Amino acid sequence: QVQLVESGGGLVETGGSLRLSCTASRTSNSILAMGWFRQAPGKQREMVAIITSGGVTNNGYSVKGRYTINWDNAKNTVFLQLNSLKSEDTAVYYCYAKIWNPPLENDYWGQGTQVTVSS
């Protein structure tokens, strides 16, 4: 069973930065995309940023201009840096991976890591 192991997060000050990482393991199949979603209390899960195996990125509107996402293909690890943090960035952040399991593409999720932005 594919496993997504997240690290980073915790308590961060307003205006600061956070760095999250996620490693996909227990798979030898092609990983098509990796990235991050988040869910704040009482809100729907939303995309933060995604990067494809081809290096194409996409992001949620709320983080535009404040993020960097990178993927170490050799280590099946995706990194997210989010800058200029605001209280609205407080949420549980979930790692995401889309993996090619012929003939299907399957979505996988990490367990989530709490990020709290405090002044």
JSON list of C-alpha atoms in Angstrom, two decimals:
[
{"chain": "A", "resi": 1, "resn": "GLN", "atom": "CA", "xyz": [0.00, 0.00, 0.00]},
{"chain": "A", "resi": 2, "resn": "VAL", "atom": "CA", "xyz": [1.35, 3.42, -0.98]},
{"chain": "A", "resi": 3, "resn": "GLN", "atom": "CA", "xyz": [2.41, 5.54, 1.96]},
{"chain": "A", "resi": 4, "resn": "LEU", "atom": "CA", "xyz": [2.81, 9.32, 2.02]},
{"chain": "A", "resi": 5, "resn": "VAL", "atom": "CA", "xyz": [4.91, 10.50, 4.95]},
{"chain": "A", "resi": 6, "resn": "GLU", "atom": "CA", "xyz": [4.70, 14.20, 5.76]},
{"chain": "A", "resi": 7, "resn": "SER", "atom": "CA", "xyz": [7.02, 16.34, 7.81]},
{"chain": "A", "resi": 8, "resn": "GLY", "atom": "CA", "xyz": [7.15, 19.99, 8.80]},
{"chain": "A", "resi": 9, "resn": "GLY", "atom": "CA", "xyz": [4.33, 22.18, 9.99]},
{"chain": "A", "resi": 10, "resn": "GLY", "atom": "CA", "xyz": [3.63, 23.23, 13.54]},
{"chain": "A", "resi": 11, "resn": "LEU", "atom": "CA", "xyz": [3.30, 26.71, 14.98]},
{"chain": "A", "resi": 12, "resn": "VAL", "atom": "CA", "xyz": [4.54, 29.58, 12.83]},
{"chain": "A", "resi": 13, "resn": "GLU", "atom": "CA", "xyz": [4.42, 33.33, 13.36]},
{"chain": "A", "resi": 14, "resn": "THR", "atom": "CA", "xyz": [2.48, 35.64, 11.09]},
{"chain": "A", "resi": 15, "resn": "GLY", "atom": "CA", "xyz": [4.73, 36.80, 8.29]},
{"chain": "A", "resi": 16, "resn": "GLY", "atom": "CA", "xyz": [7.01, 33.83, 8.66]},
{"chain": "A", "resi": 17, "resn": "SER", "atom": "CA", "xyz": [7.61, 30.85, 6.40]},
{"chain": "A", "resi": 18, "resn": "LEU", "atom": "CA", "xyz": [6.95, 27.16, 6.54]},
{"chain": "A", "resi": 19, "resn": "ARG", "atom": "CA", "xyz": [8.48, 24.24, 4.74]},
{"chain": "A", "resi": 20, "resn": "LEU", "atom": "CA", "xyz": [6.70, 20.95, 4.31]},
{"chain": "A", "resi": 21, "resn": "SER", "atom": "CA", "xyz": [8.01, 17.76, 2.79]},
{"chain": "A", "resi": 22, "resn": "CYS", "atom": "CA", "xyz": [6.34, 14.54, 1.78]},
{"chain": "A", "resi": 23, "resn": "THR", "atom": "CA", "xyz": [7.84, 11.26, 0.63]},
{"chain": "A", "resi": 24, "resn": "ALA", "atom": "CA", "xyz": [5.96, 8.60, -1.25]},
{"chain": "A", "resi": 25, "resn": "SER", "atom": "CA", "xyz": [6.99, 5.05, -0.46]},
{"chain": "A", "resi": 26, "resn": "ARG", "atom": "CA", "xyz": [5.90, 1.46, -1.12]},
{"chain": "A", "resi": 27, "resn": "THR", "atom": "CA", "xyz": [5.40, 2.05, -4.79]},
{"chain": "A", "resi": 28, "resn": "SER", "atom": "CA", "xyz": [7.47, 1.34, -7.87]},
{"chain": "A", "resi": 29, "resn": "ASN", "atom": "CA", "xyz": [4.87, 2.72, -10.24]},
{"chain": "A", "resi": 30, "resn": "SER", "atom": "CA", "xyz": [5.05, 6.07, -11.95]},
{"chain": "A", "resi": 31, "resn": "ILE", "atom": "CA", "xyz": [4.07, 9.04, -9.82]},
{"chain": "A", "resi": 32, "resn": "LEU", "atom": "CA", "xyz": [2.28, 11.46, -12.09]},
{"chain": "A", "resi": 33, "resn": "ALA", "atom": "CA", "xyz": [1.90, 14.36, -9.70]},
{"chain": "A", "resi": 34, "resn": "MET", "atom": "CA", "xyz": [2.49, 15.33, -6.10]},
{"chain": "A", "resi": 35, "resn": "GLY", "atom": "CA", "xyz": [1.47, 18.28, -4.05]},
{"chain": "A", "resi": 36, "resn": "TRP", "atom": "CA", "xyz": [-0.42, 19.72, -1.14]},
{"chain": "A", "resi": 37, "resn": "PHE", "atom": "CA", "xyz": [-3.99, 20.46, -0.19]},
{"chain": "A", "resi": 38, "resn": "ARG", "atom": "CA", "xyz": [-5.27, 22.00, 3.02]},
{"chain": "A", "resi": 39, "resn": "GLN", "atom": "CA", "xyz": [-8.44, 22.10, 5.07]},
{"chain": "A", "resi": 40, "resn": "ALA", "atom": "CA", "xyz": [-9.31, 24.72, 7.64]},
{"chain": "A", "resi": 41, "resn": "PRO", "atom": "CA", "xyz": [-11.99, 24.13, 10.29]},
{"chain": "A", "resi": 42, "resn": "GLY", "atom": "CA", "xyz": [-15.45, 24.40, 8.77]},
{"chain": "A", "resi": 43, "resn": "LYS", "atom": "CA", "xyz": [-14.12, 24.73, 5.23]},
{"chain": "A", "resi": 44, "resn": "GLN", "atom": "CA", "xyz": [-13.68, 22.44, 2.27]},
{"chain": "A", "resi": 45, "resn": "ARG", "atom": "CA", "xyz": [-10.35, 20.98, 1.34]},
{"chain": "A", "resi": 46, "resn": "GLU", "atom": "CA", "xyz": [-8.57, 23.22, -1.16]},
{"chain": "A", "resi": 47, "resn": "MET", "atom": "CA", "xyz": [-5.52, 22.90, -3.35]},
{"chain": "A", "resi": 48, "resn": "VAL", "atom": "CA", "xyz": [-2.37, 24.65, -2.21]},
{"chain": "A", "resi": 49, "resn": "ALA", "atom": "CA", "xyz": [0.03, 23.63, -4.96]},
{"chain": "A", "resi": 50, "resn": "ILE", "atom": "CA", "xyz": [0.69, 20.68, -7.25]},
{"chain": "A", "resi": 51, "resn": "ILE", "atom": "CA", "xyz": [3.61, 19.73, -9.46]},
{"chain": "A", "resi": 52, "resn": "THR", "atom": "CA", "xyz": [3.51, 17.13, -12.21]},
{"chain": "A", "resi": 53, "resn": "SER", "atom": "CA", "xyz": [6.25, 14.73, -13.20]},
{"chain": "A", "resi": 54, "resn": "GLY", "atom": "CA", "xyz": [6.91, 17.05, -16.11]},
{"chain": "A", "resi": 55, "resn": "GLY", "atom": "CA", "xyz": [7.49, 20.01, -13.81]},
{"chain": "A", "resi": 56, "resn": "VAL", "atom": "CA", "xyz": [4.21, 21.80, -14.49]},
{"chain": "A", "resi": 57, "resn": "THR", "atom": "CA", "xyz": [2.85, 23.53, -11.41]},
{"chain": "A", "resi": 58, "resn": "ASN", "atom": "CA", "xyz": [-0.55, 24.75, -10.39]},
{"chain": "A", "resi": 59, "resn": "ASN", "atom": "CA", "xyz": [-1.63, 26.55, -7.26]},
{"chain": "A", "resi": 60, "resn": "GLY", "atom": "CA", "xyz": [-4.60, 27.75, -5.31]},
{"chain": "A", "resi": 61, "resn": "TYR", "atom": "CA", "xyz": [-5.46, 31.44, -5.62]},
{"chain": "A", "resi": 62, "resn": "SER", "atom": "CA", "xyz": [-4.84, 32.13, -1.95]},
{"chain": "A", "resi": 63, "resn": "VAL", "atom": "CA", "xyz": [-1.14, 31.23, -2.13]},
{"chain": "A", "resi": 64, "resn": "LYS", "atom": "CA", "xyz": [-0.31, 32.83, -5.46]},
{"chain": "A", "resi": 65, "resn": "GLY", "atom": "CA", "xyz": [3.08, 34.51, -5.32]},
{"chain": "A", "resi": 66, "resn": "ARG", "atom": "CA", "xyz": [3.88, 33.13, -1.88]},
{"chain": "A", "resi": 67, "resn": "TYR", "atom": "CA", "xyz": [4.84, 29.54, -2.57]},
{"chain": "A", "resi": 68, "resn": "THR", "atom": "CA", "xyz": [7.52, 27.36, -4.05]},
{"chain": "A", "resi": 69, "resn": "ILE", "atom": "CA", "xyz": [7.01, 23.72, -4.84]},
{"chain": "A", "resi": 70, "resn": "ASN", "atom": "CA", "xyz": [9.76, 21.32, -5.84]},
{"chain": "A", "resi": 71, "resn": "TRP", "atom": "CA", "xyz": [9.94, 17.61, -6.50]},
{"chain": "A", "resi": 72, "resn": "ASP", "atom": "CA", "xyz": [12.94, 15.38, -6.02]},
{"chain": "A", "resi": 73, "resn": "ASN", "atom": "CA", "xyz": [12.08, 12.61, -8.46]},
{"chain": "A", "resi": 74, "resn": "ALA", "atom": "CA", "xyz": [14.87, 10.35, -7.29]},
{"chain": "A", "resi": 75, "resn": "LYS", "atom": "CA", "xyz": [13.56, 10.42, -3.73]},
{"chain": "A", "resi": 76, "resn": "ASN", "atom": "CA", "xyz": [9.84, 10.59, -4.53]},
{"chain": "A", "resi": 77, "resn": "THR", "atom": "CA", "xyz": [9.73, 13.65, -2.31]},
{"chain": "A", "resi": 78, "resn": "VAL", "atom": "CA", "xyz": [7.86, 16.91, -2.78]},
{"chain": "A", "resi": 79, "resn": "PHE", "atom": "CA", "xyz": [8.73, 20.11, -0.93]},
{"chain": "A", "resi": 80, "resn": "LEU", "atom": "CA", "xyz": [6.48, 23.08, -0.31]},
{"chain": "A", "resi": 81, "resn": "GLN", "atom": "CA", "xyz": [7.64, 26.43, 1.00]},
{"chain": "A", "resi": 82, "resn": "LEU", "atom": "CA", "xyz": [5.00, 29.00, 1.86]},
{"chain": "A", "resi": 83, "resn": "ASN", "atom": "CA", "xyz": [6.05, 32.54, 2.73]},
{"chain": "A", "resi": 84, "resn": "SER", "atom": "CA", "xyz": [4.40, 35.63, 4.21]},
{"chain": "A", "resi": 85, "resn": "LEU", "atom": "CA", "xyz": [2.13, 33.48, 6.30]},
{"chain": "A", "resi": 86, "resn": "LYS", "atom": "CA", "xyz": [-1.26, 34.78, 7.36]},
{"chain": "A", "resi": 87, "resn": "SER", "atom": "CA", "xyz": [-3.75, 33.57, 9.92]},
{"chain": "A", "resi": 88, "resn": "GLU", "atom": "CA", "xyz": [-5.85, 32.30, 7.00]},
{"chain": "A", "resi": 89, "resn": "ASP", "atom": "CA", "xyz": [-3.10, 29.79, 6.23]},
{"chain": "A", "resi": 90, "resn": "THR", "atom": "CA", "xyz": [-3.93, 27.94, 9.43]},
{"chain": "A", "resi": 91, "resn": "ALA", "atom": "CA", "xyz": [-5.15, 24.49, 8.41]},
{"chain": "A", "resi": 92, "resn": "VAL", "atom": "CA", "xyz": [-4.33, 20.82, 8.24]},
{"chain": "A", "resi": 93, "resn": "TYR", "atom": "CA", "xyz": [-2.07, 20.32, 5.25]},
{"chain": "A", "resi": 94, "resn": "TYR", "atom": "CA", "xyz": [-2.39, 17.05, 3.34]},
{"chain": "A", "resi": 95, "resn": "CYS", "atom": "CA", "xyz": [0.15, 15.57, 0.99]},
{"chain": "A", "resi": 96, "resn": "TYR", "atom": "CA", "xyz": [-1.26, 14.30, -2.29]},
{"chain": "A", "resi": 97, "resn": "ALA", "atom": "CA", "xyz": [0.01, 11.97, -4.98]},
{"chain": "A", "resi": 98, "resn": "LYS", "atom": "CA", "xyz": [-1.46, 10.71, -8.24]},
{"chain": "A", "resi": 99, "resn": "ILE", "atom": "CA", "xyz": [0.06, 7.37, -9.17]},
{"chain": "A", "resi": 100, "resn": "TRP", "atom": "CA", "xyz": [-0.22, 5.33, -12.32]},
{"chain": "A", "resi": 101, "resn": "ASN", "atom": "CA", "xyz": [-1.35, 1.84, -11.40]},
{"chain": "A", "resi": 102, "resn": "PRO", "atom": "CA", "xyz": [-2.12, 0.37, -14.82]},
{"chain": "A", "resi": 103, "resn": "PRO", "atom": "CA", "xyz": [-4.70, 0.73, -16.15]},
{"chain": "A", "resi": 104, "resn": "LEU", "atom": "CA", "xyz": [-5.83, 3.27, -13.57]},
{"chain": "A", "resi": 105, "resn": "GLU", "atom": "CA", "xyz": [-4.63, 6.51, -12.04]},
{"chain": "A", "resi": 106, "resn": "ASN", "atom": "CA", "xyz": [-5.18, 6.56, -8.29]},
{"chain": "A", "resi": 107, "resn": "ASP", "atom": "CA", "xyz": [-5.15, 9.42, -5.79]},
{"chain": "A", "resi": 108, "resn": "TYR", "atom": "CA", "xyz": [-3.41, 9.01, -2.45]},
{"chain": "A", "resi": 109, "resn": "TRP", "atom": "CA", "xyz": [-3.40, 11.20, 0.65]},
{"chain": "A", "resi": 110, "resn": "GLY", "atom": "CA", "xyz": [-1.17, 11.64, 3.64]},
{"chain": "A", "resi": 111, "resn": "GLN", "atom": "CA", "xyz": [-2.53, 11.76, 7.17]},
{"chain": "A", "resi": 112, "resn": "GLY", "atom": "CA", "xyz": [-2.16, 15.52, 7.38]},
{"chain": "A", "resi": 113, "resn": "THR", "atom": "CA", "xyz": [0.02, 17.89, 9.36]},
{"chain": "A", "resi": 114, "resn": "GLN", "atom": "CA", "xyz": [-1.30, 20.83, 11.35]},
{"chain": "A", "resi": 115, "resn": "VAL", "atom": "CA", "xyz": [-0.04, 24.30, 10.53]},
{"chain": "A", "resi": 116, "resn": "THR", "atom": "CA", "xyz": [-1.03, 27.09, 12.89]},
{"chain": "A", "resi": 117, "resn": "VAL", "atom": "CA", "xyz": [-0.15, 30.69, 12.10]},
{"chain": "A", "resi": 118, "resn": "SER", "atom": "CA", "xyz": [-0.15, 32.85, 15.18]},
{"chain": "A", "resi": 119, "resn": "SER", "atom": "CA", "xyz": [0.66, 36.45, 15.89]}
]
